[in-house]
PDB file of C-alpha atoms in Angstrom:
ATOM      1  CA  MET H   1     -64.878 -34.617 -11.250  1.00 51.00           C
ATOM      2  CA  THR H   2     -65.526 -34.101  -7.583  1.00 50.00           C
ATOM      3  CA  THR H   3     -68.682 -34.409  -5.558  1.00 51.00           C
ATOM      4  CA  GLU H   4     -69.333 -31.995  -2.746  1.00 51.00           C
ATOM      5  CA  LYS H   5     -72.056 -30.820  -0.416  1.00 50.00           C
ATOM      6  CA  THR H   6     -72.771 -27.128  -0.737  1.00 47.00           C
ATOM      7  CA  GLU H   7     -75.008 -24.675   1.012  1.00 46.00           C
ATOM      8  CA  GLU H   8     -76.681 -21.840  -0.789  1.00 45.00           C
ATOM      9  CA  ASN H   9     -74.759 -18.718   0.241  1.00 48.00           C
ATOM     10  CA  GLU H  10     -75.449 -15.201  -0.858  1.00 49.00           C
ATOM     11  CA  GLU H  11     -72.676 -12.671  -0.409  1.00 49.00           C
ATOM     12  CA  THR H  12     -73.849  -9.123  -0.131  1.00 52.00           C
ATOM     13  CA  CYS H  13     -71.863  -5.920  -0.408  1.00 49.00           C
ATOM     14  CA  GLY H  14     -69.661  -5.616   2.651  1.00 48.00           C
ATOM     15  CA  ARG H  15     -68.802  -9.333   2.502  1.00 49.00           C
ATOM     16  CA  GLN H  16     -71.730 -10.433   4.670  1.00 48.00           C
ATOM     17  CA  ARG H  17     -73.067 -13.913   4.014  1.00 53.00           C
ATOM     18  CA  GLN H  18     -76.628 -15.079   4.251  1.00 51.00           C
ATOM     19  CA  GLU H  19     -76.872 -18.845   4.560  1.00 51.00           C
ATOM     20  CA  ASP H  20     -79.880 -21.020   3.926  1.00 52.00           C
ATOM     21  CA  SER H  21     -79.011 -24.163   5.877  1.00 47.00           C
ATOM     22  CA  SER H  22     -82.321 -25.826   5.026  1.00 50.00           C
ATOM     23  CA  SER H  23     -81.415 -26.242   1.334  1.00 61.00           C
ATOM     24  CA  LYS H  24     -78.369 -28.528   1.307  1.00 72.00           C
ATOM     25  CA  ALA H  25     -77.935 -30.323  -1.995  1.00 75.00           C
ATOM     26  CA  SER H  26     -75.356 -32.656  -3.493  1.00 88.00           C
ATOM     27  CA  PHE H  27     -73.468 -31.195  -6.452  1.00 87.00           C
ATOM     28  CA  THR H  28     -70.854 -32.673  -8.768  1.00 89.00           C
ATOM     29  CA  THR H  29     -68.194 -30.238  -9.981  1.00 89.00           C
ATOM     30  CA  LEU H  30     -68.011 -30.474 -13.768  1.00 88.00           C
ATOM     31  CA  SER H  31     -65.276 -27.869 -14.137  1.00 87.00           C
ATOM     32  CA  SER H  32     -63.663 -24.857 -12.523  1.00 88.00           C
ATOM     33  CA  ILE H  33     -62.353 -21.720 -14.182  1.00 85.00           C
ATOM     34  CA  ALA H  34     -59.808 -19.253 -12.786  1.00 89.00           C
ATOM     35  CA  ILE H  35     -59.126 -16.148 -14.856  1.00 89.00           C
ATOM     36  CA  GLN H  36     -56.961 -13.141 -14.038  1.00 90.00           C
ATOM     37  CA  ALA H  37     -56.565  -9.723 -15.640  1.00 90.00           C
ATOM     38  CA  GLY H  38     -54.187  -7.372 -13.861  1.00 89.00           C
ATOM     39  CA  GLN H  39     -55.061  -7.470 -10.149  1.00 88.00           C
ATOM     40  CA  THR H  40     -58.610  -8.685 -10.849  1.00 90.00           C
ATOM     41  CA  GLN H  41     -59.335 -12.393 -10.528  1.00 91.00           C
ATOM     42  CA  ILE H  42     -62.460 -14.534 -10.851  1.00 89.00           C
ATOM     43  CA  VAL H  43     -62.894 -18.187  -9.923  1.00 91.00           C
ATOM     44  CA  ALA H  44     -66.106 -19.982 -10.912  1.00 87.00           C
ATOM     45  CA  SER H  45     -67.297 -23.589 -10.842  1.00 89.00           C
ATOM     46  CA  VAL H  46     -69.827 -25.355 -13.032  1.00 88.00           C
ATOM     47  CA  LEU H  47     -71.824 -27.719 -10.809  1.00 90.00           C
ATOM     48  CA  GLN H  48     -74.433 -30.365 -11.584  1.00 91.00           C
ATOM     49  CA  SER H  49     -77.190 -31.644  -9.316  1.00 90.00           C
ATOM     50  CA  GLY H  50     -79.396 -34.138 -11.116  1.00 89.00           C
ATOM     51  CA  SER H  51     -80.468 -32.454 -14.345  1.00 88.00           C
ATOM     52  CA  LEU H  52     -79.699 -28.945 -13.051  1.00 89.00           C
ATOM     53  CA  ILE H  53     -76.537 -27.067 -14.025  1.00 87.00           C
ATOM     54  CA  HIS H  54     -75.397 -24.371 -11.589  1.00 86.00           C
ATOM     55  CA  LEU H  55     -72.683 -21.753 -12.086  1.00 84.00           C
ATOM     56  CA  GLN H  56     -71.159 -20.809  -8.742  1.00 88.00           C
ATOM     57  CA  LEU H  57     -68.991 -17.734  -8.334  1.00 87.00           C
ATOM     58  CA  VAL H  58     -66.347 -18.980  -5.923  1.00 90.00           C
ATOM     59  CA  GLN H  59     -64.150 -15.890  -5.701  1.00 90.00           C
ATOM     60  CA  PHE H  60     -64.009 -12.434  -7.224  1.00 88.00           C
ATOM     61  CA  GLN H  61     -61.117 -10.164  -6.277  1.00 89.00           C
ATOM     62  CA  PRO H  62     -61.587  -7.273  -5.715  1.00 88.00           C
ATOM     63  CA  GLY H  63     -65.209  -7.701  -4.639  1.00 82.00           C
ATOM     64  CA  LEU H  64     -67.976  -6.893  -7.112  1.00 75.00           C
ATOM     65  CA  CYS H  65     -69.170  -3.976  -4.972  1.00 80.00           C
ATOM     66  CA  GLU H  66     -65.731  -2.412  -4.476  1.00 83.00           C
ATOM     67  CA  ILE H  67     -64.793   0.776  -6.276  1.00 83.00           C
ATOM     68  CA  GLY H  68     -61.462   2.510  -6.689  1.00 86.00           C
ATOM     69  CA  SER H  69     -60.237   5.336  -4.504  1.00 91.00           C
ATOM     70  CA  ASP H  70     -60.008   7.726  -7.465  1.00 94.00           C
ATOM     71  CA  GLN H  71     -61.014   8.028 -11.117  1.00 94.00           C
ATOM     72  CA  GLU H  72     -57.819   6.399 -12.403  1.00 95.00           C
ATOM     73  CA  GLU H  73     -58.237   3.339 -10.175  1.00 93.00           C
ATOM     74  CA  ASN H  74     -61.907   3.073 -11.222  1.00 91.00           C
ATOM     75  CA  HIS H  75     -60.846   3.137 -14.879  1.00 92.00           C
ATOM     76  CA  ILE H  76     -58.288   0.361 -14.272  1.00 92.00           C
ATOM     77  CA  LEU H  77     -60.887  -1.797 -12.482  1.00 90.00           C
ATOM     78  CA  ILE H  78     -63.359  -1.345 -15.344  1.00 90.00           C
ATOM     79  CA  GLN H  79     -60.698  -2.276 -17.931  1.00 92.00           C
ATOM     80  CA  GLU H  80     -59.680  -5.383 -15.971  1.00 91.00           C
ATOM     81  CA  GLN H  81     -63.309  -6.493 -15.612  1.00 88.00           C
ATOM     82  CA  GLN H  82     -63.815  -6.071 -19.369  1.00 90.00           C
ATOM     83  CA  GLN H  83     -60.699  -8.189 -19.990  1.00 91.00           C
ATOM     84  CA  LEU H  84     -62.105 -10.870 -17.670  1.00 87.00           C
ATOM     85  CA  LEU H  85     -65.380 -10.910 -19.605  1.00 84.00           C
ATOM     86  CA  GLU H  86     -63.467 -11.348 -22.871  1.00 87.00           C
ATOM     87  CA  LYS H  87     -61.495 -14.249 -21.380  1.00 84.00           C
ATOM     88  CA  LEU H  88     -64.708 -15.838 -20.073  1.00 79.00           C
ATOM     89  CA  GLN H  89     -66.182 -15.747 -23.588  1.00 81.00           C
ATOM     90  CA  VAL H  90     -63.456 -18.202 -24.645  1.00 78.00           C
ATOM     91  CA  HIS H  91     -64.838 -20.721 -22.124  1.00 69.00           C
ATOM     92  CA  LYS H  92     -68.483 -20.104 -23.009  1.00 68.00           C
ATOM     93  CA  ASP H  93     -68.594 -22.641 -25.844  1.00 63.00           C
ATOM     94  CA  SER H  94     -66.913 -25.407 -23.830  1.00 60.00           C
ATOM     95  CA  HIS H  95     -69.454 -25.001 -21.015  1.00 55.00           C
ATOM     96  CA  SER H  96     -72.323 -24.994 -23.489  1.00 58.00           C
ATOM     97  CA  LEU H  97     -70.982 -28.331 -24.695  1.00 48.00           C
ATOM     98  CA  ILE H  98     -70.850 -29.674 -21.115  1.00 51.00           C
ATOM     99  CA  LYS H  99     -74.426 -28.531 -20.556  1.00 51.00           C
ATOM    100  CA  ALA H 100     -75.596 -30.164 -23.785  1.00 51.00           C
ATOM    101  CA  CYS H 101     -73.846 -33.450 -22.954  1.00 49.00           C
ATOM    102  CA  THR H 102     -75.412 -33.666 -19.493  1.00 49.00           C
ATOM    103  CA  LYS H 103     -78.916 -33.545 -20.985  1.00 50.00           C
ATOM    104  CA  TYR H 104     -78.461 -37.005 -22.530  1.00 43.00           C
TER     105      TYR H 104
END
């Protein structure tokens, strides 16, 4: 486990970041997940601050707001995102267990 200081960041379409520097909190990283399907990749961390559990999307490639240049590329992106969701379901139960354990 690692402990880190994080700032609340919100990434908007176009990769602009809005930072709220007044809300710095101390989080402990419970776990990190990196999953890839084709050219699509997602990296997420499960963080804990006191009794709160926070899921932070660290990286998503290509960006959530990006679309393909044609119908075929759009179809591929949709398929890869569906594969990522299926792979994330495998981790769902283990993170539910982490969440349940941190309540006690």
